[in-house]
CSV table of C-alpha atoms in Angstrom, one decimal:
chain,number,residue,atom,x,y,z
A,1,UNK,CA,4.8,-6.8,7.4
A,2,UNK,CA,4.8,-3.0,7.7
A,3,UNK,CA,1.7,-1.0,8.1
A,4,UNK,CA,0.6,2.5,9.0
A,5,UNK,CA,-2.4,3.7,11.0
A,6,UNK,CA,-3.6,7.3,11.1
A,7,UNK,CA,-5.9,8.0,13.9
A,8,UNK,CA,-8.7,10.3,12.9
A,9,UNK,CA,-9.8,10.6,9.3
A,10,UNK,CA,-10.7,14.3,9.9
A,11,UNK,CA,-9.3,16.8,12.2
A,12,UNK,CA,-10.6,20.4,12.6
A,13,UNK,CA,-8.7,23.2,14.4
A,14,UNK,CA,-9.1,26.9,14.7
A,15,UNK,CA,-6.6,29.2,13.1
A,16,UNK,CA,-3.7,29.7,15.4
A,17,UNK,CA,-4.3,26.5,17.4
A,18,UNK,CA,-2.0,23.5,17.7
A,19,UNK,CA,-2.2,20.9,15.0
A,20,UNK,CA,-1.6,17.3,16.0
A,21,UNK,CA,-2.0,14.5,13.4
A,22,UNK,CA,-1.4,11.0,14.7
A,23,UNK,CA,0.4,8.2,13.0
A,24,UNK,CA,1.4,4.8,14.3
A,25,UNK,CA,3.4,2.3,12.3
A,26,UNK,CA,4.3,-1.4,12.4
A,27,UNK,CA,7.7,-2.4,11.1
A,28,UNK,CA,9.9,-5.4,11.6
A,29,UNK,CA,13.0,-3.4,10.7
A,30,UNK,CA,14.1,0.2,11.6
A,31,UNK,CA,11.6,2.3,9.7
A,32,UNK,CA,12.0,5.1,7.3
A,33,UNK,CA,8.9,7.3,8.0
A,34,UNK,CA,7.4,10.1,5.9
A,35,UNK,CA,4.7,12.7,6.1
A,36,UNK,CA,3.2,13.9,2.8
A,37,UNK,CA,0.6,16.6,2.2
A,38,UNK,CA,-1.9,16.6,-0.7
A,39,UNK,CA,-3.8,19.6,-1.8
A,40,UNK,CA,-7.0,19.2,-3.8
A,41,UNK,CA,-6.4,17.8,-7.3
A,42,UNK,CA,-2.7,17.7,-6.8
A,43,UNK,CA,0.0,15.1,-6.2
A,44,UNK,CA,1.9,14.5,-2.9
A,45,UNK,CA,4.4,16.9,-1.5
A,46,UNK,CA,7.0,15.8,1.1
A,47,UNK,CA,6.6,17.6,4.4
A,48,UNK,CA,9.4,15.8,6.4
A,49,UNK,CA,11.0,12.4,6.9
A,50,UNK,CA,12.8,10.3,9.5
A,51,UNK,CA,15.5,7.8,8.5
A,52,UNK,CA,18.2,7.8,11.1
A,53,UNK,CA,19.6,10.1,13.7
A,54,UNK,CA,17.7,12.8,15.5
A,55,UNK,CA,14.3,11.7,16.4
A,56,UNK,CA,12.7,15.1,16.2
A,57,UNK,CA,12.6,16.2,12.6
A,58,UNK,CA,11.6,19.5,11.2
A,59,UNK,CA,9.9,20.0,7.9
A,60,UNK,CA,8.5,22.6,5.6
A,61,UNK,CA,5.8,25.2,6.6
A,62,UNK,CA,6.6,24.9,10.3
A,63,UNK,CA,5.7,21.2,10.7
A,64,UNK,CA,7.7,18.8,12.8
A,65,UNK,CA,7.4,15.2,13.9
A,66,UNK,CA,8.9,13.0,16.6
A,67,UNK,CA,9.9,9.4,16.0
A,68,UNK,CA,9.1,7.4,19.2
A,69,UNK,CA,10.3,3.9,18.8
A,70,UNK,CA,8.8,2.7,22.2
A,71,UNK,CA,5.4,3.9,21.1
A,72,UNK,CA,5.8,3.1,17.4
A,73,UNK,CA,4.5,6.6,16.6
A,74,UNK,CA,5.4,9.4,14.3
A,75,UNK,CA,2.9,12.2,15.1
A,76,UNK,CA,2.9,15.4,13.1
A,77,UNK,CA,2.6,18.7,14.9
A,78,UNK,CA,2.5,22.4,14.1
A,79,UNK,CA,2.3,25.0,16.9
A,80,UNK,CA,0.0,27.4,15.1
A,81,UNK,CA,-2.4,26.4,12.3
A,82,UNK,CA,-2.8,28.6,9.3
A,83,UNK,CA,-5.7,28.6,6.8
A,84,UNK,CA,-3.3,27.4,4.1
A,85,UNK,CA,-2.6,24.2,6.1
A,86,UNK,CA,-6.0,22.8,5.2
A,87,UNK,CA,-5.3,19.7,3.1
A,88,UNK,CA,-5.0,15.9,3.3
A,89,UNK,CA,-2.0,14.5,5.2
A,90,UNK,CA,-0.6,11.1,4.7
A,91,UNK,CA,1.9,9.2,6.9
A,92,UNK,CA,4.0,6.5,5.1
A,93,UNK,CA,6.6,3.9,5.9
A,94,UNK,CA,9.2,2.6,3.4
A,95,UNK,CA,9.2,-1.2,3.0
A,96,UNK,CA,12.7,-1.4,1.5
A,97,UNK,CA,14.7,0.6,4.0
A,98,UNK,CA,15.8,2.9,1.1
A,99,UNK,CA,12.8,5.2,0.9
A,100,UNK,CA,11.0,3.3,-1.7
A,101,UNK,CA,7.9,1.1,-1.9
A,102,UNK,CA,5.9,3.2,0.5
A,103,UNK,CA,2.9,2.0,2.5
A,104,UNK,CA,0.5,4.9,3.3
A,105,UNK,CA,-2.0,5.4,6.0
A,106,UNK,CA,-5.6,6.2,5.1
A,107,UNK,CA,-5.0,9.9,5.4
A,108,UNK,CA,-6.2,12.7,7.7
A,109,UNK,CA,-8.1,15.7,6.3
A,110,UNK,CA,-7.2,18.8,8.2
A,111,UNK,CA,-9.7,21.7,8.3
A,112,UNK,CA,-8.8,25.1,9.7
A,113,UNK,CA,-11.5,27.4,10.9
A,114,UNK,CA,-11.1,31.2,10.9
B,1,UNK,CA,15.8,20.8,-12.7
B,2,UNK,CA,12.4,19.6,-13.9
B,3,UNK,CA,10.0,17.7,-11.6
B,4,UNK,CA,8.0,14.6,-12.2
B,5,UNK,CA,5.4,15.0,-15.0
B,6,UNK,CA,2.5,12.8,-15.9
B,7,UNK,CA,0.2,12.5,-18.9
B,8,UNK,CA,-2.7,12.7,-19.5
B,9,UNK,CA,-4.2,14.7,-16.7
B,10,UNK,CA,-7.6,13.1,-17.0
B,11,UNK,CA,-8.8,10.0,-18.9
B,12,UNK,CA,-12.2,8.3,-19.3
B,13,UNK,CA,-12.4,4.7,-20.5
B,14,UNK,CA,-15.1,2.0,-20.5
B,15,UNK,CA,-14.9,-1.3,-18.8
B,16,UNK,CA,-12.9,-3.9,-20.6
B,17,UNK,CA,-10.7,-1.4,-22.4
B,18,UNK,CA,-6.9,-1.0,-22.0
B,19,UNK,CA,-5.1,2.2,-20.9
B,20,UNK,CA,-1.6,3.5,-20.9
B,21,UNK,CA,-0.4,6.2,-18.5
B,22,UNK,CA,2.9,8.0,-18.9
B,23,UNK,CA,5.4,9.5,-16.5
B,24,UNK,CA,8.6,11.4,-16.9
B,25,UNK,CA,10.9,11.1,-14.0
B,26,UNK,CA,12.7,14.0,-12.3
B,27,UNK,CA,16.1,14.6,-13.9
B,28,UNK,CA,18.8,12.2,-12.7
B,29,UNK,CA,16.4,9.8,-11.1
B,30,UNK,CA,16.7,6.1,-12.1
B,31,UNK,CA,13.9,4.6,-10.1
B,32,UNK,CA,10.2,5.0,-10.7
B,33,UNK,CA,7.2,3.8,-8.6
B,34,UNK,CA,3.5,3.8,-9.4
B,35,UNK,CA,0.7,4.2,-6.9
B,36,UNK,CA,-3.1,3.9,-7.1
B,37,UNK,CA,-5.1,6.3,-5.0
B,38,UNK,CA,-8.8,5.5,-4.8
B,39,UNK,CA,-11.2,8.3,-3.8
B,40,UNK,CA,-10.9,9.0,-0.1
B,41,UNK,CA,-8.0,6.5,0.4
B,42,UNK,CA,-4.3,6.6,0.8
B,43,UNK,CA,-2.1,5.7,-2.2
B,44,UNK,CA,-1.4,2.0,-2.7
B,45,UNK,CA,2.0,0.8,-4.1
B,46,UNK,CA,1.6,-0.9,-7.5
B,47,UNK,CA,5.2,-1.6,-8.5
B,48,UNK,CA,8.7,-0.1,-8.8
B,49,UNK,CA,11.2,-0.1,-11.7
B,50,UNK,CA,14.9,0.3,-11.3
B,51,UNK,CA,17.1,0.4,-14.4
B,52,UNK,CA,14.3,-0.9,-16.6
B,53,UNK,CA,13.6,-3.9,-14.4
B,54,UNK,CA,10.6,-4.4,-12.1
B,55,UNK,CA,12.0,-4.8,-8.6
B,56,UNK,CA,9.0,-4.8,-6.4
B,57,UNK,CA,5.3,-5.2,-6.7
B,58,UNK,CA,2.3,-4.6,-4.5
B,59,UNK,CA,-0.9,-6.6,-4.3
B,60,UNK,CA,-2.1,-5.9,-7.9
B,61,UNK,CA,-3.0,-8.4,-10.5
B,62,UNK,CA,-0.9,-9.1,-13.7
B,63,UNK,CA,-3.2,-7.0,-15.8
B,64,UNK,CA,-1.3,-4.0,-14.3
B,65,UNK,CA,2.0,-3.9,-16.0
B,66,UNK,CA,4.7,-1.4,-16.6
B,67,UNK,CA,7.8,-0.3,-18.6
B,68,UNK,CA,10.7,1.9,-17.8
B,69,UNK,CA,12.7,3.2,-20.7
B,70,UNK,CA,16.5,4.0,-21.0
B,71,UNK,CA,15.8,7.7,-20.4
B,72,UNK,CA,14.0,6.7,-17.2
B,73,UNK,CA,10.5,7.7,-18.4
B,74,UNK,CA,7.9,5.1,-17.6
B,75,UNK,CA,4.5,3.7,-18.5
B,76,UNK,CA,1.7,2.0,-16.6
B,77,UNK,CA,-0.5,-0.2,-18.6
B,78,UNK,CA,-3.8,-1.6,-17.4
B,79,UNK,CA,-5.7,-4.2,-19.4
B,80,UNK,CA,-9.3,-5.3,-19.1
B,81,UNK,CA,-10.3,-2.2,-17.1
B,82,UNK,CA,-12.8,-2.7,-14.3
B,83,UNK,CA,-14.9,-0.1,-12.6
B,84,UNK,CA,-12.8,-0.3,-9.4
B,85,UNK,CA,-9.8,0.8,-11.4
B,86,UNK,CA,-11.2,4.3,-11.3
B,87,UNK,CA,-8.6,6.3,-9.3
B,88,UNK,CA,-5.8,8.8,-9.3
B,89,UNK,CA,-2.6,7.2,-10.5
B,90,UNK,CA,0.6,8.7,-9.1
B,91,UNK,CA,4.1,8.3,-10.4
B,92,UNK,CA,7.1,8.9,-8.1
B,93,UNK,CA,10.8,9.0,-8.8
B,94,UNK,CA,14.0,8.9,-6.8
B,95,UNK,CA,17.7,8.1,-7.2
B,96,UNK,CA,18.7,4.6,-6.1
B,97,UNK,CA,22.0,2.8,-6.0
B,98,UNK,CA,25.2,5.0,-5.7
B,99,UNK,CA,24.4,8.4,-4.4
B,100,UNK,CA,20.9,7.1,-3.5
B,101,UNK,CA,18.2,9.4,-2.2
B,102,UNK,CA,15.7,8.2,0.3
B,103,UNK,CA,13.0,10.6,-0.9
B,104,UNK,CA,10.4,10.0,-3.6
B,105,UNK,CA,9.1,12.9,-5.6
B,106,UNK,CA,5.6,12.6,-6.8
B,107,UNK,CA,3.9,13.8,-10.0
B,108,UNK,CA,0.5,15.5,-10.1
B,109,UNK,CA,-1.2,12.2,-11.1
B,110,UNK,CA,-3.6,11.0,-13.8
B,111,UNK,CA,-7.2,10.8,-12.9
B,112,UNK,CA,-8.7,7.7,-14.6
B,113,UNK,CA,-12.5,7.2,-14.7
B,114,UNK,CA,-13.8,3.8,-15.9
B,115,UNK,CA,-17.5,3.8,-17.0
């Protein structure tokens, strides 16, 4: 069965510092992996995804993630944090190999200090 | 191109009542999924509908049921509400089958409070 684990329920960084949000997955088949962001009282917005091909994927707002099969990881990074990046971030894996039926991690709340 | 919309935005019910939540899929999308997000948790998959048929279900009891209509709008029905049903309910749509997309687009959610 597929599963997702996000390490750290809360991460705090200073503005301009590196952002690193960790995600490990378990999947019996080649995974489709996603990062979503959720701002307060809003739905989920797709940041980036990995399905096949290049293992380093770039998303919106300067975020990127690298799929590492050997480590079963899909960590999210951004070189320089901005105040507007403060939000909840969710890693997810698709259970049907088509992008549907997502299993989400518990989420990581990112705080950005001025 | 309109995005995914959901109604109502907020809803308050009492234990034992029934509730219907509505979702309008993004234009051109034939697949809709529903998720439950309890406070402080990640979303949990409830079920998915493709061409008006349920084609996948998470670990939710039968009192959670759904419908998808020919125009691809959708309903989530919950009977015999329990306090633990209080959550944000998210609807997501995508295109499956020919010219499939692997990305789901989420609506803003309906916040359900059960007293």
